[in-house]
Coordinates of N, CA and C in Angstrom, one line a residue:
I24 N 0.6 -0.8 0.1 CA -0.3 -0.1 -0.1 C 0.6 1.5 0.0
G25 N 1.7 0.8 0.8 CA 2.8 2.8 1.2 C 2.9 2.8 -1.1
G26 N 3.4 1.7 -2.0 CA 4.2 1.3 -2.7 C 3.4 2.5 -3.3
M27 N 1.4 2.8 -3.9 CA 1.3 3.5 -4.1 C 1.9 5.0 -4.0
T28 N 2.1 5.4 -2.7 CA 2.1 7.1 -2.0 C 4.0 6.9 -2.6
S29 N 4.1 6.6 -2.0 CA 6.6 6.9 -1.9 C 7.0 5.1 -1.8
S30 N 7.6 3.7 -2.4 CA 8.1 3.3 -2.9 C 9.3 3.6 -2.5
T31 N 10.3 5.1 -2.6 CA 11.3 5.2 -1.4 C 11.3 6.0 0.0
A32 N 9.5 6.3 0.0 CA 9.2 6.6 1.9 C 9.4 4.7 2.4
V33 N 9.0 3.8 2.0 CA 8.5 2.5 1.6 C 10.4 1.6 2.2
T34 N 11.2 1.6 1.6 CA 12.2 1.7 1.7 C 13.1 2.0 2.7
L35 N 12.9 3.3 2.9 CA 13.6 3.5 4.2 C 12.6 3.3 5.0
A36 N 11.5 3.6 5.6 CA 10.9 2.4 6.1 C 11.9 1.2 6.9
M37 N 11.5 1.1 5.8 CA 11.5 -0.8 5.7 C 13.8 -1.1 6.4
G38 N 14.1 0.1 5.8 CA 15.6 -0.5 6.0 C 16.3 -0.2 7.6
S39 N 14.7 0.5 8.0 CA 15.7 1.2 9.0 C 14.7 0.6 10.1
R40 N 13.4 -0.1 9.7 CA 13.2 -1.4 10.9 C 14.3 -2.7 10.6
A41 N 15.4 -2.7 9.5 CA 16.0 -3.9 9.5 C 16.8 -3.7 10.0
R42 N 16.8 -2.5 10.7 CA 19.0 -2.2 11.0 C 18.5 -2.4 12.3
E43 N 17.3 -1.7 13.3 CA 16.5 -1.6 14.3 C 16.1 -3.2 15.1
T44 N 15.8 -4.0 14.2 CA 15.0 -5.8 14.5 C 16.4 -6.3 13.3
P45 N 17.4 -6.2 13.3 CA 17.7 -7.2 12.0 C 17.3 -9.2 11.7
S46 N 16.3 -9.2 12.9 CA 14.9 -10.6 12.5 C 14.4 -10.1 11.5
L47 N 14.2 -8.8 10.8 CA 13.7 -8.2 10.0 C 13.6 -8.5 8.3
I48 N 15.4 -8.3 8.4 CA 15.3 -7.8 6.9 C 15.3 -8.9 5.3
G49 N 14.5 -9.9 6.3 CA 13.7 -10.4 4.8 C 12.3 -10.3 4.7
P50 N 11.2 -9.7 5.4 CA 10.5 -9.3 5.5 C 10.4 -7.5 4.6
A51 N 11.6 -7.6 5.2 CA 12.4 -5.7 4.9 C 11.8 -5.3 3.7
V52 N 13.2 -6.8 3.4 CA 13.1 -6.5 1.9 C 12.1 -7.2 0.8
Q53 N 11.1 -8.2 1.5 CA 10.5 -8.1 1.1 C 9.3 -7.5 0.5
G54 N 8.7 -6.3 1.5 CA 7.9 -5.3 1.4 C 8.1 -3.7 0.3
A55 N 10.3 -4.2 0.3 CA 10.9 -3.3 -0.5 C 10.6 -2.8 -1.6
V56 N 10.8 -4.5 -2.3 CA 10.6 -5.1 -3.6 C 8.9 -4.9 -4.4
L57 N 8.5 -5.4 -3.5 CA 7.5 -5.5 -3.3 C 6.2 -3.4 -3.4
A58 N 6.9 -2.6 -3.3 CA 7.0 -1.7 -3.2 C 7.1 -1.1 -4.4
Y59 N 8.0 -1.9 -4.9 CA 9.0 -1.5 -6.1 C 8.4 -1.3 -8.0
G60 N 7.8 -2.5 -7.4 CA 6.3 -3.6 -8.0 C 5.2 -2.5 -8.2
V61 N 4.8 -1.6 -7.6 CA 3.5 -1.7 -7.2 C 4.2 -0.1 -7.8
M62 N 5.7 0.7 -7.7 CA 5.6 1.9 -8.2 C 5.5 1.8 -9.7
M63 N 5.8 1.1 -10.5 CA 5.9 0.7 -11.3 C 4.2 1.7 -12.2
V64 N 3.5 0.3 -11.1 CA 1.9 0.1 -11.7 C 1.7 2.3 -11.3
R65 N 1.9 2.6 -11.0 CA 1.7 3.7 -10.2 C 2.4 4.9 -11.5
V66 N 3.6 4.1 -11.7 CA 3.6 5.3 -13.0 C 2.9 4.8 -14.5
L67 N 2.5 3.9 -14.4 CA 1.7 3.6 -15.8 C -0.2 4.0 -15.9
L68 N -0.3 3.9 -14.1 CA -1.5 4.8 -14.2 C -1.4 5.9 -14.0
V69 N -1.0 7.0 -13.6 CA -0.1 8.6 -14.0 C -0.3 8.9 -15.0
T70 N 0.9 8.1 -15.9 CA 0.9 8.6 -17.1 C -1.2 8.8 -18.4
S71 N -1.1 7.4 -17.7 CA -2.4 6.4 -18.8 C -3.6 8.7 -18.2
V72 N -3.6 8.8 -16.9 CA -4.9 9.8 -16.2 C -3.9 11.5 -17.1
V73 N -2.8 10.8 -17.7 CA -2.4 12.6 -17.6 C -2.1 12.6 -19.6
Y74 N -1.7 11.3 -19.9 CA -2.3 11.0 -22.1 C -1.9 9.8 -21.9
M75 N -2.6 9.2 -22.5 CA -2.7 8.0 -22.4 C -1.9 7.0 -23.5
P76 N -1.6 7.8 -24.9 CA -1.2 7.5 -25.6 C 1.1 6.7 -25.0
L77 N 1.6 7.7 -24.0 CA 2.3 7.5 -23.1 C 2.5 6.7 -23.0
A78 N 1.2 6.7 -22.2 CA 0.8 5.2 -21.1 C 1.3 3.7 -21.7
M79 N 0.4 3.7 -23.1 CA 0.5 2.7 -24.2 C 1.5 2.1 -24.0
R80 N 2.5 3.8 -24.6 CA 4.1 3.0 -25.2 C 5.3 2.5 -23.5
L81 N 4.5 2.7 -22.5 CA 5.0 2.3 -21.4 C 5.0 0.8 -21.1
L82 N 3.4 0.7 -21.1 CA 2.8 -0.6 -20.6 C 3.7 -1.8 -20.6
Y83 N 4.4 -2.0 -22.2 CA 5.3 -3.6 -21.7 C 6.2 -3.3 -21.3
P84 N 7.4 -3.0 -21.3 CA 8.4 -2.5 -20.1 C 8.3 -2.2 -18.6
A85 N 7.1 -2.0 -19.1 CA 6.6 -1.6 -17.1 C 6.3 -2.7 -16.4
L86 N 5.3 -3.8 -18.2 CA 5.0 -5.1 -17.1 C 6.4 -6.2 -16.8
L87 N 6.3 -6.0 -17.4 CA 8.3 -6.4 -17.8 C 9.2 -6.5 -16.7
M88 N 8.5 -4.9 -16.9 CA 9.6 -5.0 -14.6 C 9.1 -5.0 -13.3
I89 N 7.3 -5.5 -13.8 CA 6.4 -5.2 -12.6 C 6.5 -7.1 -12.5
L90 N 7.5 -7.9 -13.3 CA 7.6 -8.9 -13.6 C 8.6 -9.2 -12.8
G91 N 9.6 -8.9 -13.4 CA 11.2 -9.0 -12.5 C 10.7 -8.6 -11.2
Y92 N 10.0 -7.6 -10.8 CA 10.0 -7.6 -9.4 C 8.9 -8.9 -8.5
L93 N 7.7 -9.2 -9.1 CA 7.6 -10.2 -8.2 C 8.6 -11.5 -8.6
I94 N 9.0 -12.0 -9.3 CA 10.2 -12.6 -8.9 C 11.3 -12.5 -7.9
A95 N 11.8 -11.7 -8.1 CA 12.9 -11.0 -7.2 C 12.1 -11.3 -5.5
F96 N 11.1 -11.2 -5.3 CA 9.8 -10.9 -4.8 C 9.9 -12.0 -3.8
T97 N 9.6 -13.6 -4.8 CA 9.4 -15.3 -4.9 C 10.9 -15.4 -4.5
V98 N 11.4 -15.1 -4.6 CA 13.3 -15.0 -4.6 C 13.4 -15.1 -2.9
V99 N 13.3 -14.0 -2.3 CA 13.9 -13.4 -1.2 C 12.7 -13.9 -0.7
L100 N 10.8 -14.3 -0.6 CA 10.3 -14.8 0.0 C 10.5 -16.4 0.8
L101 N 10.9 -17.2 -0.3 CA 11.3 -19.0 -0.2 C 13.0 -18.5 0.9
R102 N 13.4 -17.7 0.3 CA 15.4 -17.9 1.2 C 15.2 -17.3 2.7
S103 N 13.9 -16.4 2.7 CA 13.1 -15.9 4.3 C 12.3 -16.7 4.8
R104 N 11.8 -18.2 4.2 CA 11.0 -18.5 5.2 C 11.3 -19.0 6.1
S105 N 12.5 -18.9 6.7 CA 13.2 -20.1 7.7 C 12.7 -20.0 8.8
A106 N 13.6 -17.8 8.2 CA 13.9 -17.7 9.1 C 12.9 -16.1 10.3
D107 N 12.0 -16.8 9.3 CA 10.8 -15.7 9.0 C 9.6 -16.7 10.4
R108 N 9.5 -18.0 10.4 CA 9.1 -18.8 11.2 C 9.2 -19.0 12.4
A109 N 10.2 -18.7 12.6 CA 11.7 -18.5 13.5 C 11.1 -17.3 14.6
S110 N 11.2 -15.6 14.5 CA 11.0 -15.1 14.8 C 9.9 -14.8 15.2
D111 N 8.7 -15.1 14.6 CA 7.2 -14.6 15.2 C 6.4 -15.1 15.9
Q112 N 7.5 -16.4 16.2 CA 7.3 -16.3 17.6 C 7.8 -15.4 19.3
N113 N 8.3 -14.6 18.3 CA 9.9 -13.6 19.3 C 8.7 -11.9 19.0
P114 N 7.7 -11.5 20.2 CA 7.4 -10.6 20.4 C 8.2 -9.4 19.5
A115 N 9.8 -9.0 20.2 CA 10.3 -8.7 19.8 C 10.5 -8.1 19.0
T116 N 10.3 -9.3 18.0 CA 10.0 -8.7 15.8 C 8.9 -8.3 16.0
W117 N 7.6 -8.6 16.7 CA 6.4 -7.5 15.7 C 6.9 -6.1 15.5
V118 N 6.0 -5.7 15.1 CA 6.0 -4.5 14.2 C 5.1 -3.5 14.3
A119 N 5.7 -1.9 15.2 CA 4.0 -1.5 15.3 C 4.6 -0.6 14.4
L120 N 2.6 -0.7 14.3 CA 1.8 0.3 13.2 C 2.5 1.6 13.9
T121 N 2.2 2.0 13.2 CA 2.4 4.0 13.3 C 1.6 4.9 12.7
N122 N 0.7 5.9 12.2 CA 0.2 6.6 11.4 C 1.0 7.0 10.5
P123 N -0.3 6.1 9.3 CA 0.7 6.5 7.7 C -0.3 7.6 7.0
F124 N -0.2 8.8 7.9 CA -1.0 10.0 7.0 C -0.5 11.5 7.7
E125 N 0.5 11.5 7.4 CA 0.7 12.9 8.5 C 1.3 14.1 7.0
I126 N 1.4 15.2 7.2 CA 0.6 16.5 6.6 C 2.5 17.4 5.6
L127 N 3.3 16.4 7.1 CA 5.4 16.6 6.1 C 5.2 16.7 5.2
P128 N 4.6 15.1 5.1 CA 5.7 14.4 3.2 C 4.8 14.5 2.3
A129 N 3.4 14.7 2.8 CA 2.2 15.4 1.8 C 2.6 17.4 1.2
A130 N 3.0 18.0 2.0 CA 3.8 19.1 1.0 C 5.5 18.7 1.0
K131 N 5.9 18.1 1.3 CA 7.8 17.9 0.9 C 6.8 17.7 -0.5
W132 N 6.2 16.6 -0.6 CA 6.1 15.9 -2.0 C 5.6 17.6 -3.0
G133 N 5.0 18.1 -2.8 CA 4.2 19.4 -3.2 C 5.2 20.0 -3.6
L134 N 6.3 20.1 -3.2 CA 7.8 21.5 -2.9 C 8.5 20.8 -4.5
L135 N 7.9 19.6 -3.9 CA 9.5 18.6 -4.6 C 8.3 18.7 -6.3
Y136 N 8.0 18.6 -6.0 CA 6.8 18.7 -7.7 C 6.9 19.3 -8.9
V137 N 6.6 20.7 -7.7 CA 6.7 22.5 -8.2 C 8.5 22.3 -8.8
G138 N 9.4 21.6 -7.8 CA 10.6 22.7 -8.0 C 11.1 21.7 -9.6
V139 N 11.1 20.2 -9.8 CA 11.2 19.6 -10.3 C 10.4 19.9 -11.8
I140 N 8.8 19.9 -12.1 CA 8.1 20.9 -12.7 C 9.3 22.5 -13.9
L141 N 9.6 22.6 -12.4 CA 10.4 24.2 -13.0 C 12.2 24.1 -13.9
T142 N 12.3 22.9 -12.7 CA 13.7 22.5 -13.2 C 13.9 21.4 -14.3
A143 N 12.6 20.9 -15.4 CA 12.2 20.0 -16.2 C 12.0 21.9 -17.1
K144 N 11.3 22.2 -16.9 CA 11.5 23.7 -18.2 C 12.4 24.2 -17.9
V145 N 13.3 24.9 -16.9 CA 14.3 25.2 -17.7 C 15.6 24.9 -18.0
A146 N 15.6 23.4 -17.7 CA 17.1 22.5 -18.2 C 16.0 22.2 -19.4
R147 N 15.1 21.9 -20.4 CA 14.7 22.2 -21.4 C 14.7 23.5 -22.6
T148 N 14.3 24.1 -22.0 CA 14.6 25.8 -21.7 C 15.9 26.0 -22.7
Y149 N 16.3 25.8 -22.3 CA 18.3 26.0 -22.6 C 19.1 25.0 -23.0
L150 N 18.5 23.9 -22.1 CA 19.1 22.2 -22.7 C 18.6 21.3 -23.7
G151 N 18.0 21.6 -24.1 CA 17.6 20.8 -24.8 C 16.6 19.4 -24.6
V152 N 17.2 18.7 -25.2 CA 15.9 17.2 -24.6 C 17.4 16.8 -23.4
R153 N 18.8 17.3 -23.0 CA 19.1 16.9 -23.1 C 19.1 17.0 -21.0
G154 N 18.6 18.3 -21.5 CA 18.1 19.0 -19.8 C 17.1 17.9 -19.3
L155 N 16.1 18.0 -20.8 CA 15.1 17.1 -19.5 C 15.4 15.7 -19.2
Y156 N 16.4 15.0 -18.6 CA 16.9 14.4 -19.5 C 17.8 13.8 -18.1
L157 N 18.7 14.8 -17.9 CA 18.8 15.7 -17.0 C 18.3 15.7 -15.2
A158 N 17.5 15.9 -15.8 CA 16.4 17.0 -14.8 C 15.1 15.3 -14.7
A159 N 15.2 14.4 -15.5 CA 14.4 13.1 -14.9 C 15.8 12.3 -13.9
A160 N 16.8 12.3 -14.2 CA 17.7 11.9 -13.5 C 18.2 12.0 -12.3
A161 N 17.8 13.7 -11.9 CA 17.9 14.0 -11.0 C 16.6 14.1 -9.9
A162 N 15.2 14.1 -10.7 CA 14.1 13.9 -9.8 C 14.0 12.9 -9.1
G163 N 14.4 11.7 -10.4 CA 14.1 9.9 -9.7 C 15.5 10.0 -8.7
L164 N 16.1 10.8 -8.4 CA 16.6 10.5 -6.7 C 15.7 10.3 -5.9
A165 N 14.8 11.1 -5.7 CA 14.0 11.3 -4.4 C 13.3 10.9 -5.3
N166 N 12.4 11.0 -5.9 CA 10.5 9.9 -6.5 C 10.7 9.8 -7.8
V167 N 9.7 9.5 -8.6 CA 9.6 9.4 -9.9 C 8.0 10.0 -9.8
D168 N 7.2 10.6 -9.6 CA 5.8 11.3 -9.7 C 6.2 12.3 -10.6
S169 N 6.8 12.9 -10.3 CA 6.6 14.4 -9.9 C 7.4 14.9 -11.5
I170 N 8.4 13.8 -12.0 CA 9.1 13.9 -13.4 C 8.3 12.6 -14.7
V171 N 7.4 12.2 -14.0 CA 6.1 11.3 -14.9 C 5.3 12.6 -15.2
V172 N 4.8 13.6 -13.9 CA 4.0 13.8 -14.5 C 4.5 15.0 -15.8
A173 N 6.1 15.3 -15.0 CA 6.1 16.7 -15.6 C 6.4 15.7 -17.4
S174 N 7.5 14.6 -17.6 CA 7.1 14.5 -19.0 C 6.2 13.9 -19.1
S175 N 4.7 13.7 -18.8 CA 3.5 13.2 -19.9 C 2.7 15.3 -20.3
K176 N 3.0 15.9 -19.1 CA 2.3 16.2 -20.1 C 3.0 17.6 -20.8
L177 N 4.4 16.6 -20.9 CA 4.9 18.0 -21.3 C 4.7 17.5 -22.7
T178 N 4.6 15.7 -23.4 CA 4.6 14.8 -24.2 C 3.4 15.2 -24.8
Q179 N 1.9 15.7 -23.9 CA 0.7 15.8 -24.1 C 0.9 17.3 -25.1
Q180 N 1.7 18.1 -24.3 CA 0.9 19.0 -25.2 C 1.9 19.2 -26.6
G181 N 2.5 18.2 -27.0 CA 3.2 18.9 -28.4 C 4.8 18.9 -28.2
G182 N 5.0 18.9 -27.2 CA 6.4 19.9 -26.7 C 7.5 18.5 -26.7
E183 N 6.9 17.5 -27.3 CA 9.1 16.1 -26.8 C 7.2 15.3 -27.5
P184 N 8.0 13.9 -28.7 CA 7.6 13.3 -29.2 C 7.6 12.5 -27.5
L185 N 6.9 11.7 -28.2 CA 6.6 9.8 -27.0 C 7.7 8.8 -26.3
S186 N 8.6 8.9 -27.9 CA 9.4 8.5 -27.6 C 10.3 9.2 -26.1
V187 N 10.4 10.7 -25.7 CA 11.3 11.9 -25.0 C 11.3 11.3 -23.6
G188 N 9.6 10.9 -24.1 CA 8.9 10.9 -23.0 C 8.8 9.7 -22.2
V189 N 8.8 8.8 -22.7 CA 9.7 7.4 -22.7 C 10.6 6.9 -21.7
V190 N 11.9 7.9 -23.1 CA 13.4 7.4 -22.2 C 13.0 8.6 -20.6
S191 N 12.3 9.4 -20.8 CA 12.7 10.7 -19.0 C 12.4 10.2 -18.9
I192 N 11.1 9.1 -19.0 CA 10.4 8.1 -17.5 C 10.6 7.3 -17.0
W193 N 11.2 6.6 -18.4 CA 12.8 5.5 -17.8 C 13.8 6.2 -16.9
I194 N 14.2 6.9 -16.7 CA 15.3 7.9 -16.3 C 15.8 7.8 -15.0
A195 N 14.1 8.0 -15.3 CA 13.3 8.7 -13.6 C 13.6 7.5 -12.7
V196 N 12.7 6.2 -13.5 CA 12.8 5.2 -13.1 C 14.7 4.3 -12.7
A197 N 15.4 4.6 -13.6 CA 16.4 3.7 -13.1 C 16.4 4.3 -12.2
S198 N 16.4 5.9 -12.5 CA 18.0 6.9 -10.9 C 17.0 6.5 -9.4
N199 N 15.6 5.9 -9.6 CA 14.8 5.8 -8.8 C 15.2 4.4 -7.4
T200 N 15.8 3.1 -8.5 CA 15.8 2.2 -8.0 C 17.3 2.1 -7.8
V201 N 18.5 3.3 -8.2 CA 19.2 2.3 -8.1 C 19.0 3.5 -7.0
V202 N 19.0 4.4 -6.4 CA 19.2 4.6 -5.1 C 18.2 4.2 -3.9
K203 N 16.9 3.5 -4.1 CA 16.4 2.6 -3.0 C 16.9 1.8 -2.5
T204 N 18.3 1.1 -3.8 CA 18.7 0.0 -3.9 C 20.2 0.5 -2.7
G205 N 20.7 1.5 -3.0 CA 21.9 1.6 -2.5 C 21.0 1.7 -1.2
M206 N 20.1 2.2 -0.6 CA 19.4 2.6 0.8 C 18.9 1.4 1.8

Protein backbone atom coordinates (compact mmCIF):
# COMPACT_ATOMS: atom_id res chain seq x y z
CA ILE A 1 0.00 0.00 0.00
CA GLY A 2 2.87 2.36 0.79
CA GLY A 3 4.21 1.82 -2.73
CA MET A 4 1.11 3.57 -4.08
CA THR A 5 2.34 6.80 -2.53
CA SER A 6 6.11 6.45 -2.26
CA SER A 7 8.23 3.37 -2.77
CA THR A 8 11.20 5.46 -1.63
CA ALA A 9 9.54 6.14 1.73
CA VAL A 10 8.69 2.43 2.05
CA THR A 11 12.30 1.51 1.30
CA LEU A 12 13.58 3.95 3.94
CA ALA A 13 11.07 2.64 6.48
CA MET A 14 11.93 -0.98 5.74
CA GLY A 15 15.66 -0.25 6.00
CA SER A 16 15.13 1.48 9.33
CA ARG A 17 13.09 -1.45 10.66
CA ALA A 18 15.69 -3.96 9.51
CA ARG A 19 18.45 -1.92 11.16
CA GLU A 20 16.49 -1.78 14.44
CA THR A 21 15.50 -5.46 14.33
CA PRO A 22 17.87 -7.55 12.18
CA SER A 23 15.46 -10.50 12.18
CA LEU A 24 13.16 -8.37 9.99
CA ILE A 25 15.65 -8.12 7.13
CA GLY A 26 13.80 -10.70 5.00
CA PRO A 27 10.34 -9.15 5.39
CA ALA A 28 11.84 -5.66 4.97
CA VAL A 29 13.41 -6.62 1.64
CA GLN A 30 10.14 -8.24 0.59
CA GLY A 31 8.23 -5.06 1.44
CA ALA A 32 10.69 -2.87 -0.42
CA VAL A 33 10.66 -5.08 -3.54
CA LEU A 34 6.86 -5.16 -3.56
CA ALA A 35 6.83 -1.37 -3.25
CA TYR A 36 9.14 -1.17 -6.30
CA GLY A 37 6.61 -3.20 -8.31
CA VAL A 38 3.73 -1.04 -7.10
CA MET A 39 5.76 2.02 -8.15
CA MET A 40 5.63 0.72 -11.71
CA VAL A 41 1.85 0.31 -11.48
CA ARG A 42 1.68 3.87 -10.16
CA VAL A 43 3.81 5.15 -13.06
CA LEU A 44 1.39 3.53 -15.51
CA LEU A 45 -1.67 4.91 -13.69
CA VAL A 46 -0.34 8.46 -13.46
CA THR A 47 0.80 8.45 -17.07
CA SER A 48 -2.53 7.07 -18.30
CA VAL A 49 -4.44 9.79 -16.44
CA VAL A 50 -2.28 12.53 -17.95
CA TYR A 51 -1.65 11.13 -21.46
CA MET A 52 -2.85 7.67 -22.50
CA PRO A 53 -0.72 7.32 -25.67
CA LEU A 54 2.42 7.69 -23.55
CA ALA A 55 1.12 5.14 -21.04
CA MET A 56 0.57 2.66 -23.87
CA ARG A 57 4.21 3.06 -24.94
CA LEU A 58 5.28 2.30 -21.36
CA LEU A 59 2.94 -0.66 -20.86
CA TYR A 60 4.98 -3.66 -22.04
CA PRO A 61 8.32 -2.65 -20.51
CA ALA A 62 6.53 -1.76 -17.25
CA LEU A 63 4.80 -5.15 -17.18
CA LEU A 64 8.17 -6.84 -17.67
CA MET A 65 9.62 -4.83 -14.79
CA ILE A 66 6.67 -5.73 -12.56
CA LEU A 67 7.21 -9.39 -13.45
CA GLY A 68 10.90 -9.03 -12.57
CA TYR A 69 10.01 -7.49 -9.20
CA LEU A 70 7.55 -10.32 -8.51
CA ILE A 71 10.25 -12.88 -9.29
CA ALA A 72 12.69 -11.07 -6.98
CA PHE A 73 10.03 -10.96 -4.26
CA THR A 74 9.41 -14.70 -4.62
CA VAL A 75 13.13 -15.47 -4.38
CA VAL A 76 13.49 -13.33 -1.23
CA LEU A 77 10.33 -14.85 0.23
CA LEU A 78 11.53 -18.41 -0.28
CA ARG A 79 15.00 -17.63 1.14
CA SER A 80 13.67 -15.98 4.28
CA ARG A 81 10.70 -18.27 5.00
CA SER A 82 12.47 -20.35 7.67
CA ALA A 83 13.89 -17.29 9.44
CA ASP A 84 10.42 -15.72 9.52
CA ARG A 85 8.91 -18.75 11.26
CA ALA A 86 11.42 -18.50 14.09
CA SER A 87 10.95 -14.75 14.60
CA ASP A 88 7.12 -14.85 14.46
CA GLN A 89 7.05 -16.30 17.99
CA ASN A 90 9.21 -13.55 19.46
CA PRO A 91 7.19 -10.42 20.43
CA ALA A 92 10.36 -8.32 20.14
CA THR A 93 10.22 -8.77 16.36
CA TRP A 94 6.59 -7.76 15.93
CA VAL A 95 6.09 -4.58 13.92
CA ALA A 96 4.48 -1.60 15.64
CA LEU A 97 2.12 0.34 13.40
CA THR A 98 2.16 4.13 13.27
CA ASN A 99 -0.06 6.80 11.72
CA PRO A 100 0.42 6.76 7.92
CA PHE A 101 -1.36 10.11 7.42
CA GLU A 102 0.95 13.03 8.03
CA ILE A 103 0.92 16.49 6.42
CA LEU A 104 4.70 17.01 6.29
CA PRO A 105 5.39 14.29 3.68
CA ALA A 106 2.57 15.65 1.50
CA ALA A 107 3.96 19.18 1.74
CA LYS A 108 7.47 17.96 0.90
CA TRP A 109 6.12 16.10 -2.13
CA GLY A 110 4.28 19.23 -3.28
CA LEU A 111 7.45 21.30 -3.05
CA LEU A 112 9.43 18.59 -4.80
CA TYR A 113 6.84 18.45 -7.58
CA VAL A 114 6.95 22.21 -8.15
CA GLY A 115 10.75 22.14 -8.12
CA VAL A 116 10.91 19.29 -10.62
CA ILE A 117 8.39 20.93 -12.97
CA LEU A 118 10.38 24.17 -12.94
CA THR A 119 13.71 22.35 -13.32
CA ALA A 120 12.38 20.24 -16.19
CA LYS A 121 11.06 23.28 -18.06
CA VAL A 122 14.21 25.35 -17.49
CA ALA A 123 16.49 22.43 -18.35
CA ARG A 124 14.47 21.69 -21.49
CA THR A 125 14.51 25.34 -22.53
CA TYR A 126 18.25 25.85 -22.09
CA LEU A 127 19.67 22.38 -22.64
CA GLY A 128 17.15 20.81 -25.00
CA VAL A 129 16.12 17.18 -24.65
CA ARG A 130 19.32 16.37 -22.76
CA GLY A 131 18.20 18.87 -20.13
CA LEU A 132 14.93 17.03 -19.68
CA TYR A 133 16.85 13.77 -19.32
CA LEU A 134 19.14 15.36 -16.75
CA ALA A 135 16.11 16.67 -14.83
CA ALA A 136 14.59 13.16 -14.97
CA ALA A 137 17.74 11.62 -13.52
CA ALA A 138 17.88 14.23 -10.75
CA ALA A 139 14.17 13.93 -9.93
CA GLY A 140 14.44 10.15 -9.78
CA LEU A 141 16.91 10.49 -6.93
CA ALA A 142 13.97 11.37 -4.69
CA ASN A 143 10.74 10.30 -6.39
CA VAL A 144 9.45 9.45 -9.85
CA ASP A 145 5.96 10.93 -9.67
CA SER A 146 6.87 14.54 -10.31
CA ILE A 147 8.91 13.82 -13.44
CA VAL A 148 6.31 11.30 -14.66
CA VAL A 149 3.68 14.05 -14.53
CA ALA A 150 6.04 16.66 -16.03
CA SER A 151 7.15 14.38 -18.89
CA SER A 152 3.59 13.28 -19.57
CA LYS A 153 2.38 16.88 -19.73
CA LEU A 154 5.27 18.00 -21.97
CA THR A 155 4.53 15.10 -24.31
CA GLN A 156 0.78 15.68 -24.22
CA GLN A 157 1.17 19.36 -25.05
CA GLY A 158 3.24 18.49 -28.09
CA GLY A 159 6.46 19.84 -26.64
CA GLU A 160 8.14 16.45 -26.96
CA PRO A 161 7.62 13.32 -29.04
CA LEU A 162 6.44 10.14 -27.30
CA SER A 163 9.94 8.67 -27.42
CA VAL A 164 11.35 11.55 -25.33
CA GLY A 165 8.60 11.11 -22.74
CA VAL A 166 9.28 7.38 -22.56
CA VAL A 167 13.04 7.82 -22.18
CA SER A 168 12.72 10.54 -19.53
CA ILE A 169 10.35 8.39 -17.45
CA TRP A 170 12.64 5.35 -17.72
CA ILE A 171 15.64 7.47 -16.70
CA ALA A 172 13.74 8.62 -13.60
CA VAL A 173 12.65 5.04 -12.77
CA ALA A 174 16.22 3.75 -13.19
CA SER A 175 17.67 6.57 -11.09
CA ASN A 176 15.09 6.01 -8.36
CA THR A 177 15.62 2.24 -8.36
CA VAL A 178 19.39 2.63 -8.02
CA VAL A 179 18.95 5.05 -5.09
CA LYS A 180 16.45 2.77 -3.34
CA THR A 181 18.69 -0.24 -3.83
CA GLY A 182 21.49 1.70 -2.17
CA MET A 183 19.17 2.54 0.72
